[in-house]
Coordinates of C-alpha atoms in Angstrom, one line a residue:
X1448 CA 16.6 36.0 61.0
X1449 CA 20.1 36.2 60.1
X1450 CA 20.3 32.3 59.9
X1451 CA 16.9 32.5 57.5
X1452 CA 18.6 35.2 55.1
X1453 CA 21.7 32.9 54.8
X1454 CA 19.7 30.1 54.0
X1455 CA 17.8 31.5 51.3
X1456 CA 21.0 33.4 49.8
X1457 CA 22.7 29.7 49.7
X1458 CA 19.6 28.2 48.1
X1459 CA 19.6 31.3 45.3
X1460 CA 23.3 30.7 44.7
X1461 CA 22.8 27.1 43.9
X1462 CA 20.0 27.7 41.8
X1463 CA 21.9 30.3 39.6
X1464 CA 25.0 27.9 39.7
X1465 CA 22.7 25.2 38.2
X1466 CA 21.1 27.3 35.6
X1467 CA 24.5 28.8 34.4
X1468 CA 25.8 25.2 34.3
X1469 CA 22.9 23.9 32.0
X1470 CA 22.9 27.2 29.9
X1471 CA 26.7 26.4 29.2
X1472 CA 26.1 22.6 28.6
X1473 CA 25.2 22.4 25.1
X1474 CA 24.2 18.5 26.2
X1475 CA 21.9 19.8 28.9
X1476 CA 20.5 22.7 26.7
X1477 CA 19.9 20.3 23.9
X1478 CA 18.1 17.5 26.3
X1479 CA 15.9 20.1 27.6
X1480 CA 15.0 21.6 24.4
X1481 CA 14.3 18.3 22.7
X1482 CA 12.3 17.2 25.6
X1483 CA 9.9 20.1 25.3
X1484 CA 9.9 19.5 21.5
X1485 CA 9.0 16.1 21.6
X1486 CA 6.5 16.6 24.3
X1487 CA 4.9 19.6 22.4
X1488 CA 5.1 17.8 19.0
X1489 CA 3.1 14.7 20.1
X1490 CA 0.5 16.7 22.5
X1491 CA 0.0 19.7 20.4
X1492 CA 1.0 18.4 16.8
X1493 CA -1.1 17.3 13.8
X1494 CA -0.9 13.6 15.0
X1495 CA -2.1 14.5 18.8
X1496 CA -4.9 16.5 17.4
X1497 CA -6.3 13.8 15.4
X1498 CA -6.0 11.3 17.8
X1499 CA -7.5 13.6 20.2
X1500 CA -10.3 14.0 17.8
X1501 CA -10.9 10.3 17.2
X1502 CA -11.1 9.5 20.9
X1503 CA -13.8 12.4 21.3
X1504 CA -16.1 10.7 18.7
X1505 CA -15.6 7.4 20.0
X1506 CA -16.5 8.9 23.6
X1507 CA -19.5 10.5 22.2
X1508 CA -20.8 7.1 20.9
X1509 CA -20.0 5.8 24.3
X1510 CA -21.9 8.4 25.9
X1511 CA -24.8 8.3 24.0
X1512 CA -25.0 4.2 24.5
X1513 CA -24.8 5.1 28.5
X1514 CA -28.0 7.6 28.1
X1515 CA -29.9 4.7 26.4
X1516 CA -29.2 2.3 29.5
X1517 CA -30.3 4.8 31.9
X1518 CA -34.0 3.8 30.5
X1519 CA -32.9 -0.1 30.7
X1520 CA -36.2 -1.6 29.6
X1521 CA -36.5 0.8 26.5
X1522 CA -33.0 0.6 26.0
X1523 CA -33.2 -3.5 25.7
X1524 CA -35.8 -3.4 23.3
X1525 CA -34.4 -0.7 21.2
X1526 CA -30.8 -2.5 21.2
X1527 CA -32.4 -5.8 20.0
X1528 CA -34.6 -3.9 17.4
X1529 CA -31.3 -2.0 16.1
X1530 CA -29.0 -4.7 16.5
X1531 CA -31.2 -7.0 14.4
X1532 CA -31.9 -4.5 11.5
X1533 CA -27.9 -4.0 11.2
X1534 CA -27.4 -7.7 11.0
X1535 CA -29.8 -8.0 8.3
X1536 CA -28.3 -5.0 6.5
X1537 CA -24.5 -6.0 7.0
X1538 CA -25.6 -10.0 5.8
X1539 CA -27.3 -8.7 2.6
X1540 CA -24.7 -6.2 1.6
X1541 CA -22.6 -7.5 -1.2
X1542 CA -18.9 -8.0 -0.6
X1543 CA -16.5 -10.4 1.3
X1544 CA -18.1 -12.3 4.3
X1545 CA -15.0 -11.4 6.3
X1546 CA -15.7 -8.2 6.4
X1547 CA -19.1 -8.9 7.6
X1548 CA -17.8 -11.3 10.4
X1549 CA -15.7 -8.4 11.7
X1550 CA -18.6 -6.1 12.4
X1551 CA -20.5 -9.1 13.7
X1552 CA -18.1 -9.1 16.7
X1553 CA -18.5 -5.7 18.2
X1554 CA -22.4 -5.7 17.6
X1555 CA -22.5 -9.2 19.5
X1556 CA -20.0 -8.1 22.2
X1557 CA -21.5 -4.8 22.6
X1558 CA -24.9 -4.7 20.7
X1559 CA -25.8 -1.0 20.9
X1560 CA -22.3 0.5 20.6
X1561 CA -21.7 -1.7 17.6
X1562 CA -24.5 -1.0 15.8
X1563 CA -23.9 2.7 16.3
X1564 CA -20.4 2.5 15.2
X1565 CA -21.4 0.7 12.2
X1566 CA -23.8 3.1 11.2
X1567 CA -21.6 6.2 12.0
X1568 CA -18.8 4.7 10.1
X1569 CA -20.1 2.9 7.2
X1570 CA -23.1 4.7 6.3
X1571 CA -21.3 7.8 4.8
X1572 CA -21.8 9.3 1.4
X1573 CA -17.9 10.6 1.2
X1574 CA -16.8 7.3 -0.2
X1575 CA -19.9 7.2 -3.1
X1576 CA -19.1 10.6 -4.1
X1577 CA -15.3 10.0 -4.5
X1578 CA -16.4 6.8 -6.4
X1579 CA -18.8 8.5 -8.5
X1580 CA -16.1 11.2 -9.4
X1581 CA -13.7 8.5 -10.3
X1582 CA -16.0 6.9 -12.7
X1583 CA -16.5 10.3 -14.1
X1584 CA -13.0 11.0 -14.7
X1585 CA -12.8 7.5 -16.0
X1586 CA -15.4 7.9 -18.8
X1587 CA -13.3 11.2 -20.0
X1588 CA -10.1 9.0 -19.9
X1589 CA -11.7 5.7 -21.6
X1590 CA -10.9 6.6 -25.1
X1591 CA -7.4 6.4 -24.6
X1592 CA -7.3 3.1 -23.4
X1593 CA -9.0 1.1 -25.8
X1594 CA -8.2 -2.5 -26.7
X1595 CA -6.7 -3.1 -30.1
X1596 CA -8.7 -6.2 -31.3
X1597 CA -5.7 -7.9 -33.1
X1598 CA -3.4 -8.1 -30.1
X1599 CA -6.3 -10.0 -28.1
X1600 CA -7.3 -12.1 -31.1
X1601 CA -3.4 -13.0 -31.1
X1602 CA -3.1 -13.7 -27.4
X1603 CA -6.6 -15.9 -27.6
X1604 CA -5.1 -17.8 -30.6
X1605 CA -1.7 -18.4 -28.6
X1606 CA -3.2 -19.2 -25.1
X1607 CA -7.1 -19.2 -24.6
X1608 CA -6.9 -19.3 -20.8
X1609 CA -4.7 -16.2 -20.9
X1610 CA -6.7 -14.7 -23.3
X1611 CA -9.7 -14.7 -20.9
X1612 CA -7.7 -13.2 -18.2
X1613 CA -6.4 -10.4 -20.4
X1614 CA -10.3 -9.9 -21.5
X1615 CA -11.4 -9.8 -17.9
X1616 CA -8.6 -7.0 -16.9
X1617 CA -9.7 -5.2 -20.0
X1618 CA -13.7 -5.4 -19.5
X1619 CA -13.8 -5.1 -15.6
X1620 CA -10.8 -3.3 -14.8
X1621 CA -10.0 -1.3 -17.9
X1622 CA -6.6 -2.0 -18.9
X1623 CA -5.8 -3.6 -22.4
X1624 CA -2.8 -5.7 -23.0
X1625 CA -0.1 -4.7 -24.9
X1626 CA 2.6 -6.7 -27.2
X1627 CA 6.1 -5.4 -28.3
X1628 CA 6.8 -3.7 -25.1
X1629 CA 10.1 -3.6 -23.3
X1630 CA 10.1 -4.6 -19.6
X1631 CA 13.2 -4.5 -17.1
X1632 CA 13.2 -6.2 -13.7
X1633 CA 14.9 -5.0 -10.4
X1634 CA 15.6 -7.6 -7.9
X1635 CA 16.5 -4.8 -5.3
X1636 CA 15.7 -1.1 -4.6
X1637 CA 19.1 -0.1 -5.2
X1638 CA 19.1 -1.3 -8.8
X1639 CA 15.8 0.5 -9.6
X1640 CA 17.2 3.7 -7.7
X1641 CA 20.2 3.7 -10.0
X1642 CA 18.2 3.3 -13.2
X1643 CA 15.4 5.8 -12.0
X1644 CA 17.9 8.7 -11.7
X1645 CA 19.3 8.1 -15.2
X1646 CA 15.6 8.0 -16.8
X1647 CA 14.4 11.0 -14.9
X1648 CA 17.7 13.1 -16.1
X1649 CA 16.5 12.3 -19.7
X1650 CA 12.8 13.8 -19.3
X1651 CA 12.0 16.3 -21.7
X1652 CA 8.1 16.8 -21.5
X1653 CA 6.8 15.7 -18.1
X1654 CA 7.2 13.4 -15.0
X1655 CA 4.5 12.2 -12.9
X1656 CA 5.3 10.6 -9.6
X1657 CA 2.8 8.9 -7.2
X1658 CA 4.1 7.2 -4.0
X1659 CA 2.7 5.8 -0.8
X1660 CA 5.7 6.9 1.3
X1661 CA 8.1 9.6 1.0
X1662 CA 10.7 10.3 3.7
X1663 CA 13.8 12.6 3.8
X1664 CA 17.2 10.9 3.0
X1665 CA 19.4 10.2 0.0
X1666 CA 16.8 8.6 -2.2
X1667 CA 14.1 11.3 -1.9
X1668 CA 16.8 14.3 -1.7
X1669 CA 18.7 13.1 -5.0
X1670 CA 15.2 12.7 -6.9
X1671 CA 14.2 16.2 -5.2
X1672 CA 17.1 17.7 -6.7
X1673 CA 16.7 16.5 -10.2
X1674 CA 12.8 17.6 -10.2
X1675 CA 13.7 20.8 -9.1
X1676 CA 16.4 20.9 -12.2
X1677 CA 14.2 19.9 -14.5
X1678 CA 11.1 22.1 -13.7
X1679 CA 14.0 24.7 -14.7
X1680 CA 14.4 23.3 -18.0
X1681 CA 10.6 23.6 -18.7
X1682 CA 9.7 19.9 -17.8
X1683 CA 6.2 19.7 -16.5
X1684 CA 6.6 17.7 -12.8
X1685 CA 3.5 16.4 -10.6
X1686 CA 4.1 14.8 -7.6
X1687 CA 1.5 12.9 -5.5
X1688 CA 1.8 11.0 -2.3
X1689 CA -0.7 9.5 0.2
X1690 CA -1.9 11.4 3.2
X1691 CA -0.3 9.2 5.8
X1692 CA 3.1 10.7 5.2
X1693 CA 1.4 14.0 6.6
X1694 CA 1.1 12.0 9.8
X1695 CA 4.8 11.5 10.7
X1696 CA 7.0 11.7 7.7
X1697 CA 6.5 15.2 5.9
X1698 CA 5.1 18.4 7.4
X1699 CA 1.6 19.5 6.6
X1700 CA 3.1 22.3 4.4
X1701 CA 5.3 20.2 2.5
X1702 CA 3.0 20.5 -0.7
X1703 CA 3.6 24.4 -0.5
X1704 CA 7.2 23.9 -0.5
X1705 CA 7.0 21.9 -3.6
X1706 CA 4.8 24.3 -5.6
X1707 CA 7.1 27.2 -4.3
X1708 CA 9.7 25.1 -6.4
X1709 CA 7.6 24.9 -9.5
X1710 CA 6.6 21.3 -8.6
X1711 CA 2.7 20.8 -8.7
X1712 CA 2.3 18.5 -5.7
X1713 CA -0.9 16.8 -4.2
X1714 CA -1.5 14.8 -0.9
X1715 CA -4.0 12.0 -1.9
X1716 CA -6.7 11.5 0.9
X1717 CA -5.3 13.5 3.9
X1718 CA -5.6 11.9 7.3
X1719 CA -8.7 13.8 8.8
X1720 CA -9.9 13.4 12.7
X1721 CA -12.9 11.6 11.5
X1722 CA -14.2 8.0 12.2
X1723 CA -14.9 6.8 8.6
X1724 CA -14.1 4.0 6.3
X1725 CA -12.4 6.5 3.8
X1726 CA -9.3 6.8 6.2
X1727 CA -8.6 2.9 5.1
X1728 CA -8.7 4.1 1.3
X1729 CA -4.9 4.7 0.8
X1730 CA -3.0 5.2 -2.3
X1731 CA -0.5 2.3 -2.2
X1732 CA 0.7 2.7 -5.8
X1733 CA 4.1 3.3 -6.6
X1734 CA 4.1 5.0 -10.0
X1735 CA 6.7 6.8 -12.2
X1736 CA 5.7 8.1 -15.9
X1737 CA 8.5 9.9 -17.9
X1738 CA 7.4 11.6 -21.0
X1739 CA 4.6 9.1 -21.7
X1740 CA 7.1 6.4 -22.8
X1741 CA 9.0 5.1 -19.8
X1742 CA 7.1 3.8 -16.6
X1743 CA 8.4 2.3 -13.0
X1744 CA 6.1 0.1 -10.4
X1745 CA 6.6 -2.3 -7.8
X1746 CA 7.1 -2.3 -3.8
X1747 CA 10.0 0.5 -3.6
X1748 CA 8.8 3.9 -1.7
X1749 CA 10.9 7.0 -1.6
X1750 CA 12.7 6.5 1.7
X1751 CA 16.3 5.1 2.4
X1752 CA 15.4 1.7 3.8
X1753 CA 14.1 0.8 0.5
X1754 CA 17.7 1.1 -1.1
X1755 CA 19.4 -0.4 2.0
X1756 CA 20.8 3.1 2.7
X1757 CA 19.0 2.8 6.0
X1758 CA 18.8 -0.1 8.2
X1759 CA 15.3 -1.0 9.2
X1760 CA 14.4 -5.0 10.0
X1761 CA 17.7 -6.2 8.4
X1762 CA 18.3 -6.4 4.7
X1763 CA 15.4 -4.9 3.1
X1764 CA 14.6 -7.1 0.0
X1765 CA 12.2 -5.3 -2.5
X1766 CA 11.7 -5.8 -6.5
X1767 CA 10.3 -3.2 -9.2
X1768 CA 10.0 -3.4 -12.9
X1769 CA 10.4 -0.8 -15.7
X1770 CA 8.4 -0.6 -18.8
X1771 CA 8.7 1.2 -22.0
X1772 CA 6.6 1.3 -24.8
X1773 CA 2.9 1.8 -25.4
X1774 CA 2.0 -0.1 -22.4
X1775 CA 3.1 3.1 -20.3
X1776 CA -0.1 4.7 -21.5
X1777 CA -2.0 2.7 -18.6
X1778 CA 0.1 4.0 -16.0
X1779 CA -0.2 7.5 -17.2
X1780 CA -4.1 6.9 -17.1
X1781 CA -3.9 5.7 -13.6
X1782 CA -2.2 8.5 -12.6
X1783 CA -4.3 11.1 -14.1
X1784 CA -7.5 9.4 -13.0
X1785 CA -6.5 10.0 -9.0
X1786 CA -4.8 13.2 -9.7
X1787 CA -7.9 14.5 -11.4
X1788 CA -10.7 12.9 -9.0
X1789 CA -11.1 16.6 -7.4
X1790 CA -11.1 18.6 -10.6
X1791 CA -12.9 18.9 -13.6
X1792 CA -10.6 19.7 -16.6
X1793 CA -7.0 18.6 -17.9
X1794 CA -5.5 18.6 -21.3
X1795 CA -5.1 14.6 -21.4
X1796 CA -4.4 14.4 -25.0
X1797 CA -0.9 15.8 -24.7
X1798 CA -0.2 12.9 -22.1
X1799 CA -2.1 10.0 -23.4
X1800 CA -1.4 10.8 -27.2
X1801 CA 2.5 11.1 -26.9
X1802 CA 4.9 9.8 -30.1
X1803 CA 6.6 6.9 -28.8
X1804 CA 10.2 6.7 -29.8
X1805 CA 11.7 3.6 -31.4
X1806 CA 12.6 1.0 -28.6
X1807 CA 16.1 -0.5 -29.0
X1808 CA 14.9 -3.8 -27.7
X1809 CA 11.3 -4.9 -27.9
X1810 CA 10.2 -7.7 -25.5
X1811 CA 8.3 -10.6 -27.0
X1812 CA 5.3 -11.6 -25.1
X1813 CA 2.5 -9.5 -23.7
X1814 CA 2.2 -6.8 -21.0
X1815 CA -0.7 -5.8 -19.1
X1816 CA -0.3 -3.0 -16.6
X1817 CA -3.6 -2.8 -14.3
X1818 CA -4.8 -0.8 -11.0
X1819 CA -7.2 -1.8 -8.8
X1820 CA -9.8 0.7 -6.8
X1821 CA -11.4 -0.1 -3.4
X1822 CA -14.4 1.9 -4.1
X1823 CA -15.9 -0.2 -7.2
X1824 CA -17.0 -4.0 -6.7
X1825 CA -14.4 -5.4 -8.5
X1826 CA -11.4 -7.0 -7.0
X1827 CA -9.1 -7.1 -9.7
X1828 CA -5.9 -7.4 -7.9
X1829 CA -7.1 -10.7 -6.0
X1830 CA -8.7 -12.2 -9.1
X1831 CA -5.7 -12.0 -11.1
X1832 CA -3.8 -13.5 -8.3
X1833 CA -6.1 -16.3 -8.1
X1834 CA -6.2 -16.9 -11.8
X1835 CA -2.8 -17.8 -11.7
X1836 CA -3.2 -20.1 -8.9
X1837 CA -6.2 -21.7 -10.3
X1838 CA -4.6 -22.4 -13.9
X1839 CA -1.1 -22.9 -12.8
X1840 CA 0.4 -26.6 -14.2
X1841 CA 3.8 -26.6 -12.5
X1842 CA 4.4 -24.1 -9.8
X1843 CA 3.5 -20.5 -8.3
X1844 CA 6.1 -18.9 -6.6
X1845 CA 5.2 -15.8 -4.3
X1846 CA 7.1 -13.0 -2.3
X1847 CA 5.0 -10.9 0.0
X1848 CA 5.5 -9.1 3.3
X1849 CA 2.1 -10.0 4.6
X1850 CA -0.1 -13.0 4.6
X1851 CA -3.7 -12.1 5.9
X1852 CA -5.7 -14.3 3.7
X1853 CA -9.6 -14.5 3.2
X1854 CA -11.2 -17.7 2.6
X1855 CA -11.2 -17.5 -1.2
X1856 CA -7.4 -17.0 -1.1
X1857 CA -6.9 -19.8 1.4
X1858 CA -9.0 -22.1 -1.1
X1859 CA -6.8 -21.1 -4.1
X1860 CA -3.5 -21.6 -2.2
X1861 CA -4.3 -24.9 -0.8
X1862 CA -6.1 -26.2 -3.9
X1863 CA -3.2 -25.5 -6.4
X1864 CA -0.8 -27.5 -3.7
X1865 CA -3.3 -30.3 -3.5
X1866 CA -3.2 -30.6 -7.3
X1867 CA 0.5 -31.3 -7.3
X1868 CA 1.3 -27.6 -8.2
X1869 CA 4.6 -26.1 -6.3
X1870 CA 3.3 -23.5 -4.2
X1871 CA 6.2 -21.5 -2.6
X1872 CA 5.7 -18.5 -0.3
X1873 CA 8.4 -16.3 1.1
X1874 CA 7.7 -14.2 3.9
X1875 CA 10.4 -11.9 6.0
X1876 CA 12.6 -13.3 8.5
X1877 CA 12.5 -9.9 10.3
X1878 CA 9.0 -8.4 10.3
X1879 CA 8.1 -4.7 10.3
X1880 CA 4.8 -5.2 12.2
X1881 CA 5.3 -8.2 14.7
X1882 CA 1.1 -7.9 15.1
X1883 CA 0.7 -8.7 11.5
X1884 CA 3.4 -11.4 11.3
X1885 CA 1.6 -13.0 14.6
X1886 CA -1.4 -13.0 12.5
X1887 CA 0.0 -14.3 9.4
X1888 CA 1.4 -17.2 11.4
X1889 CA -2.1 -18.1 12.2
X1890 CA -2.7 -19.5 8.7
X1891 CA 0.3 -21.5 8.5
X1892 CA -0.9 -24.6 9.8
X1893 CA -3.8 -25.1 7.0
X1894 CA -1.4 -24.0 4.1
X1895 CA 1.5 -26.5 5.2
X1896 CA -1.0 -29.2 5.8
X1897 CA -2.1 -28.9 2.2
X1898 CA 1.5 -28.9 0.9
X1899 CA 2.2 -25.1 0.5
X1900 CA 6.1 -24.4 1.1
X1901 CA 6.6 -21.5 3.5
X1902 CA 9.9 -19.7 4.0
X1903 CA 11.2 -16.9 5.9
X1904 CA 14.1 -14.5 4.6
X1905 CA 16.7 -14.8 7.3
X1906 CA 18.5 -11.6 6.3
X1907 CA 15.6 -9.1 6.9
X1908 CA 12.5 -8.0 5.4
X1909 CA 10.6 -9.0 2.4
X1910 CA 8.6 -6.1 0.9
X1911 CA 8.3 -7.5 -2.5
X1912 CA 5.1 -8.4 -4.2
X1913 CA 6.1 -10.9 -7.0
X1914 CA 4.1 -13.9 -8.5
X1915 CA 5.7 -16.1 -11.1
X1916 CA 4.3 -19.2 -12.7
X1917 CA 5.4 -22.0 -15.1
X1918 CA 8.0 -19.8 -16.6
X1919 CA 5.0 -18.2 -18.7
X1920 CA 3.6 -15.6 -15.9
X1921 CA 4.4 -12.9 -13.5
X1922 CA 3.2 -10.2 -11.6
X1923 CA 5.4 -7.5 -9.8
X1924 CA 3.6 -4.6 -8.4
X1925 CA 2.2 -2.8 -4.9
X1926 CA -0.1 -5.8 -4.1
X1927 CA 0.5 -7.6 -1.0
X1928 CA -1.4 -10.7 0.1
X1929 CA -3.5 -9.0 2.9
X1930 CA -6.9 -7.6 3.4
X1931 CA -5.9 -4.0 2.8
X1932 CA -4.1 -4.5 -0.5
X1933 CA -6.8 -6.7 -1.9
X1934 CA -10.1 -4.7 -0.8
X1935 CA -9.0 -1.2 0.9
X1936 CA -6.2 0.5 -1.1
X1937 CA -5.4 2.1 -4.4
X1938 CA -3.0 -0.5 -6.1
X1939 CA -1.1 -1.2 -9.2
X1940 CA 0.7 -3.7 -10.8
X1941 CA 2.5 -5.5 -14.2
X1942 CA 1.2 -8.7 -15.5
X1943 CA 3.6 -10.5 -17.9
X1944 CA 2.8 -13.3 -20.3
X1945 CA 5.7 -15.0 -22.3
X1946 CA 7.9 -12.0 -21.7
X1947 CA 11.8 -12.8 -21.6
X1948 CA 12.2 -11.0 -18.3
X1949 CA 10.2 -13.5 -16.3
X1950 CA 13.1 -15.8 -16.4
X1951 CA 15.1 -13.1 -14.5
X1952 CA 12.1 -12.8 -11.9
X1953 CA 12.0 -16.8 -11.3
X1954 CA 16.0 -16.5 -11.1
X1955 CA 15.8 -14.0 -8.3
X1956 CA 13.0 -15.9 -6.7
X1957 CA 15.4 -18.8 -6.6
X1958 CA 18.6 -16.8 -5.2
X1959 CA 16.3 -15.1 -2.5
X1960 CA 15.3 -18.9 -1.5
X1961 CA 18.7 -20.0 -0.8
X1962 CA 18.9 -17.4 1.9
X1963 CA 15.5 -18.4 3.4
X1964 CA 14.5 -20.8 6.3
X1965 CA 11.9 -23.4 5.2
X1966 CA 9.2 -23.4 7.9
X1967 CA 7.6 -26.7 9.3
X1968 CA 4.8 -27.5 11.4
X1969 CA 7.3 -28.2 14.2
X1970 CA 8.5 -24.7 13.9
X1971 CA 5.1 -23.3 14.2
X1972 CA 4.4 -25.5 17.2
X1973 CA 7.6 -24.2 19.1
X1974 CA 6.1 -20.7 18.6
X1975 CA 5.2 -19.0 22.2
X1976 CA 1.7 -19.8 23.2
X1977 CA 1.1 -16.2 23.8
X1978 CA 2.0 -15.4 20.0
X1979 CA -0.4 -18.0 18.7
X1980 CA -3.0 -16.7 21.0
X1981 CA -2.6 -13.2 20.2
X1982 CA -2.5 -14.3 16.3
X1983 CA -5.8 -16.0 16.9
X1984 CA -7.5 -13.0 18.4
X1985 CA -6.2 -10.7 15.8
X1986 CA -7.7 -13.0 13.2
X1987 CA -11.0 -11.8 14.2
X1988 CA -10.2 -8.4 13.1
X1989 CA -8.3 -9.6 10.2
X1990 CA -10.1 -7.6 7.5
X1991 CA -9.4 -4.2 9.3
X1992 CA -5.7 -5.2 9.6

């Protein structure tokens, strides 16, 4: 009995010694705390709850299918009728055929489950309700964006084809063409950040900001401090960011924090634990409007990697433009439409009928800021790109982070190259999403055989969304060459014609080209077999990526 007591005492002494050492060791304590915190954050945090609820919904659909299979004869007949009906519905719905094909795959492999999933995900009223509200707000805002006939007529006299494109964007997109504005191009995020800070400091009436990604760091913290100071000076500040930020970048309560500081804040389309196509409709725009006379757009978000303050995927190549003058009204219009889609009233006149200061420099040529909504049936973003490709005479030069193309865009790219137009595409050398990069490479053979030249940026990642053509046209904005940008996201861009800054945009393309490696068919054939196979499999689901 005495030995047992001695052993227990020894064990207790060792236990107390270990616990004391852990308490006295900051490193040990931090490891334990961080492990607990990380585990509980993943399992019990907002992200974990969302994932769990999505899994539950998918499991519910699977269980319903299993129940039907218990009565095999009836289930088989039902599955045939249901799948046939859904296939007929899908084929006859308007829209891109690639999206229809993406739905055909699960309905062919898992007929009942695929059909039920389609009904559950697609046949919801949420999208229609949001689009109805956006249309209503658009009608109220429409009088503020009226095309001046004299500008349209002058453009048509200069270039009939470009006049037709401007007419299309105005009639179908609702965005007019402007002249005598000022445009400045930024070849890097650092350049835009410096100028943005300077312009924000000049704000006197209002600041509107709309971004896809916002993350704590030098860039956002610097801007945040300016916004708080401007609020105290009496400047109205509105800040809107996409709901994906609430998953991992910003806490769910972040809007309340900003509101307590006097900054009006909204989260667009928060992530919800529901299987719905509305989850795909992200606000991918990057817009800043200052006092109604200065605006910024482009690919640059509010995170430190965009200004190379933080290294992710090597050197981060991104671009933006600043617009001054009457064309800024279109960006103000875009911001207010999304901001007000869930409210009924706003005093639009004081934001859209502002007195514009006299510009020190007026750019020759024409500027068309425009947006694209995934909820209407008009793919303005893609059709502007295709128009540039189809009317180019000498060259079309493109920078894009992703290359996930539908049949129409492949045809436009290859046809331009086949008829002798110099088509060059700069892609990342270090991708941010390996699966998207593997998928993008599946398009290389068809493009290369047609004469399209593809380059990869050796120093790192290209996030720029740029088109230049014939020293006459350029687009800088948020619109990637992938399905999500062209069909699923809210996007924006600036189309320029005969603007002096186009020369600088093309110069930047040529300088970037010097840091790139040209991709050949031999390079593609050297890709690992598993990478090529994986990419081809993913291509079945390309419209969803």
